[in-house]
């Protein structure tokens, strides 16, 4: 979604480049402005006002081999009228769990605590501040402290070669965390 400065709404722009590439070609309609702000994926946007997006990071992510799930890795960008391109920056990080075995994984849940032992929000509501010069930050404000990676058809582990599972997480100091792996047979 792209918003223009001084406007509280936003418009959908779609990447028409069907190849996997470092750059995208986005098509959409928006009125002319001196500054544009952008968030990917569009579905996480709940509101835009005063150069700040209210977003909602998903509680459920979907397994993708050797990567994070589609549209699970949010990015933000800013473009002024002098810029030719919007450069997106990652808003979150990724924890990669490399698992060995012979079980078939159905899901993995992740929860974390801060230094005081309080739960950290790892999904749900947050805000993305677009005020800094070409640098955006996400601050979580909700209380949703468990994110689940769902393996829709089950992922069978190998006893020799690790299988990577990627879980997207917002920036924070994770003093401790809990990972629960559930197999398709309910273990």
PDB file of C-alpha atoms in Angstrom:
ATOM      1  CA  UNK A   1       0.000   0.000   0.000  1.00  0.00           C
ATOM      2  CA  UNK A   2       1.271   3.451  -0.847  1.00  0.00           C
ATOM      3  CA  UNK A   3       0.153   6.688   0.808  1.00  0.00           C
ATOM      4  CA  UNK A   4       0.961  10.241  -0.102  1.00  0.00           C
ATOM      5  CA  UNK A   5       2.023  12.933   2.337  1.00  0.00           C
ATOM      6  CA  UNK A   6      -0.850  14.872   3.875  1.00  0.00           C
ATOM      7  CA  UNK A   7      -3.396  12.186   2.981  1.00  0.00           C
ATOM      8  CA  UNK A   8      -4.859   9.648   5.390  1.00  0.00           C
ATOM      9  CA  UNK A   9      -5.803   7.018   2.792  1.00  0.00           C
ATOM     10  CA  UNK A  10      -3.730   4.608   0.771  1.00  0.00           C
ATOM     11  CA  UNK A  11      -3.844   2.799  -2.544  1.00  0.00           C
ATOM     12  CA  UNK A  12      -2.913  -0.700  -3.633  1.00  0.00           C
ATOM     13  CA  UNK A  13       0.033  -1.066  -5.985  1.00  0.00           C
ATOM     14  CA  UNK A  14       0.793  -4.517  -7.412  1.00  0.00           C
ATOM     15  CA  UNK A  15       4.153  -5.850  -8.571  1.00  0.00           C
ATOM     16  CA  UNK A  16       3.742  -6.749 -12.235  1.00  0.00           C
ATOM     17  CA  UNK A  17       7.235  -8.258 -12.493  1.00  0.00           C
ATOM     18  CA  UNK A  18       6.552 -12.006 -12.425  1.00  0.00           C
ATOM     19  CA  UNK A  19      10.237 -12.960 -12.190  1.00  0.00           C
ATOM     20  CA  UNK A  20      12.093 -13.352  -8.904  1.00  0.00           C
ATOM     21  CA  UNK A  21      14.281 -10.252  -8.811  1.00  0.00           C
ATOM     22  CA  UNK A  22      15.780  -7.623  -6.518  1.00  0.00           C
ATOM     23  CA  UNK A  23      13.488  -4.978  -8.001  1.00  0.00           C
ATOM     24  CA  UNK A  24       9.783  -4.820  -8.707  1.00  0.00           C
ATOM     25  CA  UNK A  25       7.652  -2.866 -11.138  1.00  0.00           C
ATOM     26  CA  UNK A  26       4.573  -1.580  -9.343  1.00  0.00           C
ATOM     27  CA  UNK A  27       1.367  -0.430 -11.037  1.00  0.00           C
ATOM     28  CA  UNK A  28      -1.436   1.509  -9.422  1.00  0.00           C
ATOM     29  CA  UNK A  29      -3.113   4.902  -9.231  1.00  0.00           C
ATOM     30  CA  UNK A  30      -2.444   7.684  -6.755  1.00  0.00           C
ATOM     31  CA  UNK A  31      -2.518  11.456  -6.918  1.00  0.00           C
ATOM     32  CA  UNK A  32       0.696  13.446  -7.237  1.00  0.00           C
ATOM     33  CA  UNK A  33       2.511  14.370  -4.018  1.00  0.00           C
ATOM     34  CA  UNK A  34       5.957  15.425  -2.819  1.00  0.00           C
ATOM     35  CA  UNK A  35       6.409  12.318  -0.644  1.00  0.00           C
ATOM     36  CA  UNK A  36       5.064   8.769  -0.803  1.00  0.00           C
ATOM     37  CA  UNK A  37       5.183   6.099   1.931  1.00  0.00           C
ATOM     38  CA  UNK A  38       4.840   2.397   1.250  1.00  0.00           C
ATOM     39  CA  UNK A  39       4.246  -0.842   3.174  1.00  0.00           C
ATOM     40  CA  UNK A  40       4.419  -4.432   1.980  1.00  0.00           C
ATOM     41  CA  UNK A  41       2.359  -6.564   2.259  1.00  0.00           C
ATOM     42  CA  UNK A  42      -0.737  -4.448   1.796  1.00  0.00           C
ATOM     43  CA  UNK A  43      -2.920  -6.748   3.924  1.00  0.00           C
ATOM     44  CA  UNK A  44      -1.171  -5.780   7.190  1.00  0.00           C
ATOM     45  CA  UNK A  45      -2.217  -2.104   6.872  1.00  0.00           C
ATOM     46  CA  UNK A  46      -5.057  -1.090   9.180  1.00  0.00           C
ATOM     47  CA  UNK A  47      -4.697   2.712   9.017  1.00  0.00           C
ATOM     48  CA  UNK A  48      -2.399   5.536   7.885  1.00  0.00           C
ATOM     49  CA  UNK A  49      -2.255   8.935   9.548  1.00  0.00           C
ATOM     50  CA  UNK A  50       0.445  11.530  10.264  1.00  0.00           C
ATOM     51  CA  UNK A  51       3.214   9.565   8.536  1.00  0.00           C
ATOM     52  CA  UNK A  52       2.460   6.504  10.671  1.00  0.00           C
ATOM     53  CA  UNK A  53       0.932   3.215   9.603  1.00  0.00           C
ATOM     54  CA  UNK A  54      -1.043   1.102  12.035  1.00  0.00           C
ATOM     55  CA  UNK A  55      -0.361  -2.494  11.054  1.00  0.00           C
ATOM     56  CA  UNK A  56      -1.194  -5.982  12.223  1.00  0.00           C
ATOM     57  CA  UNK A  57       1.429  -8.697  11.950  1.00  0.00           C
ATOM     58  CA  UNK A  58      -0.174 -12.115  11.406  1.00  0.00           C
ATOM     59  CA  UNK A  59      -0.489 -14.641  14.240  1.00  0.00           C
ATOM     60  CA  UNK A  60      -0.242 -17.412  11.646  1.00  0.00           C
ATOM     61  CA  UNK A  61       2.625 -17.758   9.185  1.00  0.00           C
ATOM     62  CA  UNK A  62       2.851 -20.491   6.559  1.00  0.00           C
ATOM     63  CA  UNK A  63       5.868 -22.694   5.945  1.00  0.00           C
ATOM     64  CA  UNK A  64       7.833 -22.076   2.776  1.00  0.00           C
ATOM     65  CA  UNK A  65      10.824 -24.346   1.980  1.00  0.00           C
ATOM     66  CA  UNK A  66      14.131 -22.553   2.645  1.00  0.00           C
ATOM     67  CA  UNK A  67      12.459 -19.190   3.237  1.00  0.00           C
ATOM     68  CA  UNK A  68       9.786 -17.342   5.203  1.00  0.00           C
ATOM     69  CA  UNK A  69       6.130 -17.640   4.210  1.00  0.00           C
ATOM     70  CA  UNK A  70       4.601 -15.558   1.445  1.00  0.00           C
ATOM     71  CA  UNK A  71       3.794 -12.036   2.558  1.00  0.00           C
ATOM     72  CA  UNK A  72       5.022 -12.730   6.113  1.00  0.00           C
ATOM     73  CA  UNK A  73       8.059 -10.422   5.925  1.00  0.00           C
ATOM     74  CA  UNK A  74       6.937  -6.769   6.139  1.00  0.00           C
ATOM     75  CA  UNK A  75       8.878  -3.958   4.510  1.00  0.00           C
ATOM     76  CA  UNK A  76       8.475  -0.188   4.386  1.00  0.00           C
ATOM     77  CA  UNK A  77       9.780   2.533   2.108  1.00  0.00           C
ATOM     78  CA  UNK A  78       9.644   6.239   1.443  1.00  0.00           C
ATOM     79  CA  UNK A  79       9.974   8.167  -1.817  1.00  0.00           C
ATOM     80  CA  UNK A  80      10.237  11.894  -2.381  1.00  0.00           C
ATOM     81  CA  UNK A  81       9.605  13.595  -5.697  1.00  0.00           C
ATOM     82  CA  UNK A  82      13.390  13.714  -6.239  1.00  0.00           C
ATOM     83  CA  UNK A  83      13.738   9.918  -5.920  1.00  0.00           C
ATOM     84  CA  UNK A  84      13.299   7.627  -8.886  1.00  0.00           C
ATOM     85  CA  UNK A  85      12.700   4.492  -6.796  1.00  0.00           C
ATOM     86  CA  UNK A  86      11.204   3.420  -3.492  1.00  0.00           C
ATOM     87  CA  UNK A  87      13.788   1.472  -1.509  1.00  0.00           C
ATOM     88  CA  UNK A  88      12.116  -0.976   0.866  1.00  0.00           C
ATOM     89  CA  UNK A  89      13.650  -1.838   4.233  1.00  0.00           C
ATOM     90  CA  UNK A  90      12.873  -4.881   6.342  1.00  0.00           C
ATOM     91  CA  UNK A  91      10.859  -4.161   9.475  1.00  0.00           C
ATOM     92  CA  UNK A  92      11.392  -7.547  11.141  1.00  0.00           C
ATOM     93  CA  UNK A  93      13.968 -10.256  11.581  1.00  0.00           C
ATOM     94  CA  UNK A  94      13.815 -14.012  11.136  1.00  0.00           C
ATOM     95  CA  UNK A  95      14.672 -16.854  13.470  1.00  0.00           C
ATOM     96  CA  UNK A  96      15.658 -20.034  11.650  1.00  0.00           C
ATOM     97  CA  UNK A  97      15.196 -23.386  13.377  1.00  0.00           C
ATOM     98  CA  UNK A  98      17.176 -26.209  11.752  1.00  0.00           C
ATOM     99  CA  UNK A  99      15.517 -29.492  12.757  1.00  0.00           C
ATOM    100  CA  UNK A 100      16.654 -33.091  12.289  1.00  0.00           C
ATOM    101  CA  UNK A 101      14.629 -36.278  12.729  1.00  0.00           C
ATOM    102  CA  UNK A 102      12.113 -38.473  10.985  1.00  0.00           C
ATOM    103  CA  UNK A 103       8.882 -36.884  12.227  1.00  0.00           C
ATOM    104  CA  UNK A 104       6.458 -34.882  10.106  1.00  0.00           C
ATOM    105  CA  UNK A 105       5.970 -31.353  11.452  1.00  0.00           C
ATOM    106  CA  UNK A 106       2.466 -29.868  11.549  1.00  0.00           C
ATOM    107  CA  UNK A 107       3.239 -26.555  13.279  1.00  0.00           C
ATOM    108  CA  UNK A 108       5.764 -24.642  15.347  1.00  0.00           C
ATOM    109  CA  UNK A 109       4.800 -21.990  17.907  1.00  0.00           C
ATOM    110  CA  UNK A 110       7.112 -19.270  19.211  1.00  0.00           C
ATOM    111  CA  UNK A 111       6.682 -17.054  22.270  1.00  0.00           C
ATOM    112  CA  UNK A 112       9.175 -14.815  24.074  1.00  0.00           C
ATOM    113  CA  UNK A 113       9.756 -12.842  27.260  1.00  0.00           C
ATOM    114  CA  UNK A 114      11.705  -9.693  28.040  1.00  0.00           C
ATOM    115  CA  UNK A 115      14.341  -9.285  30.796  1.00  0.00           C
ATOM    116  CA  UNK A 116      11.594  -8.766  33.422  1.00  0.00           C
ATOM    117  CA  UNK A 117       9.922 -12.034  32.424  1.00  0.00           C
ATOM    118  CA  UNK A 118       6.957 -10.326  30.774  1.00  0.00           C
ATOM    119  CA  UNK A 119       5.584 -11.670  27.463  1.00  0.00           C
ATOM    120  CA  UNK A 120       6.769  -9.846  24.350  1.00  0.00           C
ATOM    121  CA  UNK A 121       4.328  -9.163  21.497  1.00  0.00           C
ATOM    122  CA  UNK A 122       5.502 -11.135  18.446  1.00  0.00           C
ATOM    123  CA  UNK A 123       2.434 -10.479  16.283  1.00  0.00           C
ATOM    124  CA  UNK A 124      -0.723  -8.392  16.318  1.00  0.00           C
ATOM    125  CA  UNK A 125      -0.982  -4.620  16.387  1.00  0.00           C
ATOM    126  CA  UNK A 126       1.966  -2.301  15.887  1.00  0.00           C
ATOM    127  CA  UNK A 127       2.890   1.027  14.371  1.00  0.00           C
ATOM    128  CA  UNK A 128       5.358   1.825  11.622  1.00  0.00           C
ATOM    129  CA  UNK A 129       6.872   5.285  11.933  1.00  0.00           C
ATOM    130  CA  UNK A 130       7.802   6.821   8.581  1.00  0.00           C
ATOM    131  CA  UNK A 131       9.192  10.079  10.025  1.00  0.00           C
ATOM    132  CA  UNK A 132      12.880   9.270   9.914  1.00  0.00           C
ATOM    133  CA  UNK A 133      14.838  10.071   6.774  1.00  0.00           C
ATOM    134  CA  UNK A 134      14.505   6.959   4.602  1.00  0.00           C
ATOM    135  CA  UNK A 135      14.416   4.688   7.646  1.00  0.00           C
ATOM    136  CA  UNK A 136      11.282   3.124   9.121  1.00  0.00           C
ATOM    137  CA  UNK A 137      10.754   1.333  12.426  1.00  0.00           C
ATOM    138  CA  UNK A 138       8.030  -0.938  13.768  1.00  0.00           C
ATOM    139  CA  UNK A 139       6.896  -0.791  17.378  1.00  0.00           C
ATOM    140  CA  UNK A 140       4.591  -3.495  18.658  1.00  0.00           C
ATOM    141  CA  UNK A 141       1.722  -2.291  20.831  1.00  0.00           C
ATOM    142  CA  UNK A 142      -0.521  -5.325  21.093  1.00  0.00           C
ATOM    143  CA  UNK A 143      -0.421  -8.163  23.568  1.00  0.00           C
ATOM    144  CA  UNK A 144      -0.349 -11.085  21.124  1.00  0.00           C
ATOM    145  CA  UNK A 145       2.670 -13.048  22.281  1.00  0.00           C
ATOM    146  CA  UNK A 146       2.474 -16.310  20.305  1.00  0.00           C
ATOM    147  CA  UNK A 147       3.099 -16.740  16.599  1.00  0.00           C
ATOM    148  CA  UNK A 148       2.499 -20.075  14.840  1.00  0.00           C
ATOM    149  CA  UNK A 149       4.233 -21.389  11.748  1.00  0.00           C
ATOM    150  CA  UNK A 150       1.809 -23.769  10.031  1.00  0.00           C
ATOM    151  CA  UNK A 151       3.101 -26.541   7.768  1.00  0.00           C
ATOM    152  CA  UNK A 152      -0.077 -27.038   5.720  1.00  0.00           C
ATOM    153  CA  UNK A 153       0.778 -30.443   4.209  1.00  0.00           C
ATOM    154  CA  UNK A 154       3.224 -31.424   6.949  1.00  0.00           C
ATOM    155  CA  UNK A 155       6.997 -31.245   6.537  1.00  0.00           C
ATOM    156  CA  UNK A 156       8.886 -34.501   7.018  1.00  0.00           C
ATOM    157  CA  UNK A 157      12.278 -34.083   8.643  1.00  0.00           C
ATOM    158  CA  UNK A 158      15.469 -35.793   7.486  1.00  0.00           C
ATOM    159  CA  UNK A 159      17.707 -37.523  10.077  1.00  0.00           C
ATOM    160  CA  UNK A 160      20.923 -36.260   8.418  1.00  0.00           C
ATOM    161  CA  UNK A 161      20.187 -32.979   6.611  1.00  0.00           C
ATOM    162  CA  UNK A 162      18.619 -30.210   8.738  1.00  0.00           C
ATOM    163  CA  UNK A 163      15.299 -28.758   7.555  1.00  0.00           C
ATOM    164  CA  UNK A 164      15.139 -24.968   8.103  1.00  0.00           C
ATOM    165  CA  UNK A 165      11.946 -23.391   9.457  1.00  0.00           C
ATOM    166  CA  UNK A 166      11.791 -19.566   9.219  1.00  0.00           C
ATOM    167  CA  UNK A 167       9.677 -17.536  11.661  1.00  0.00           C
ATOM    168  CA  UNK A 168       9.394 -13.768  11.126  1.00  0.00           C
ATOM    169  CA  UNK A 169       9.622 -11.730  14.358  1.00  0.00           C
ATOM    170  CA  UNK A 170       9.504  -8.009  15.160  1.00  0.00           C
ATOM    171  CA  UNK A 171      12.648  -6.375  16.589  1.00  0.00           C
ATOM    172  CA  UNK A 172      12.991  -6.709  20.360  1.00  0.00           C
ATOM    173  CA  UNK A 173      15.376  -7.957  23.023  1.00  0.00           C
ATOM    174  CA  UNK A 174      14.298 -11.559  23.449  1.00  0.00           C
ATOM    175  CA  UNK A 175      15.669 -12.516  26.872  1.00  0.00           C
ATOM    176  CA  UNK A 176      14.064 -15.941  26.686  1.00  0.00           C
ATOM    177  CA  UNK A 177      11.817 -17.764  24.287  1.00  0.00           C
ATOM    178  CA  UNK A 178       9.836 -20.979  23.982  1.00  0.00           C
ATOM    179  CA  UNK A 179       9.479 -23.039  20.822  1.00  0.00           C
ATOM    180  CA  UNK A 180       6.887 -25.809  20.636  1.00  0.00           C
ATOM    181  CA  UNK A 181       7.031 -28.240  17.722  1.00  0.00           C
ATOM    182  CA  UNK A 182       3.873 -30.282  17.004  1.00  0.00           C
ATOM    183  CA  UNK A 183       4.001 -33.327  14.735  1.00  0.00           C
ATOM    184  CA  UNK A 184       1.182 -34.527  12.512  1.00  0.00           C
ATOM    185  CA  UNK A 185       0.599 -37.450  14.901  1.00  0.00           C
ATOM    186  CA  UNK A 186      -0.078 -35.026  17.755  1.00  0.00           C
ATOM    187  CA  UNK A 187       3.260 -35.272  19.607  1.00  0.00           C
TER     188      UNK A 187
END
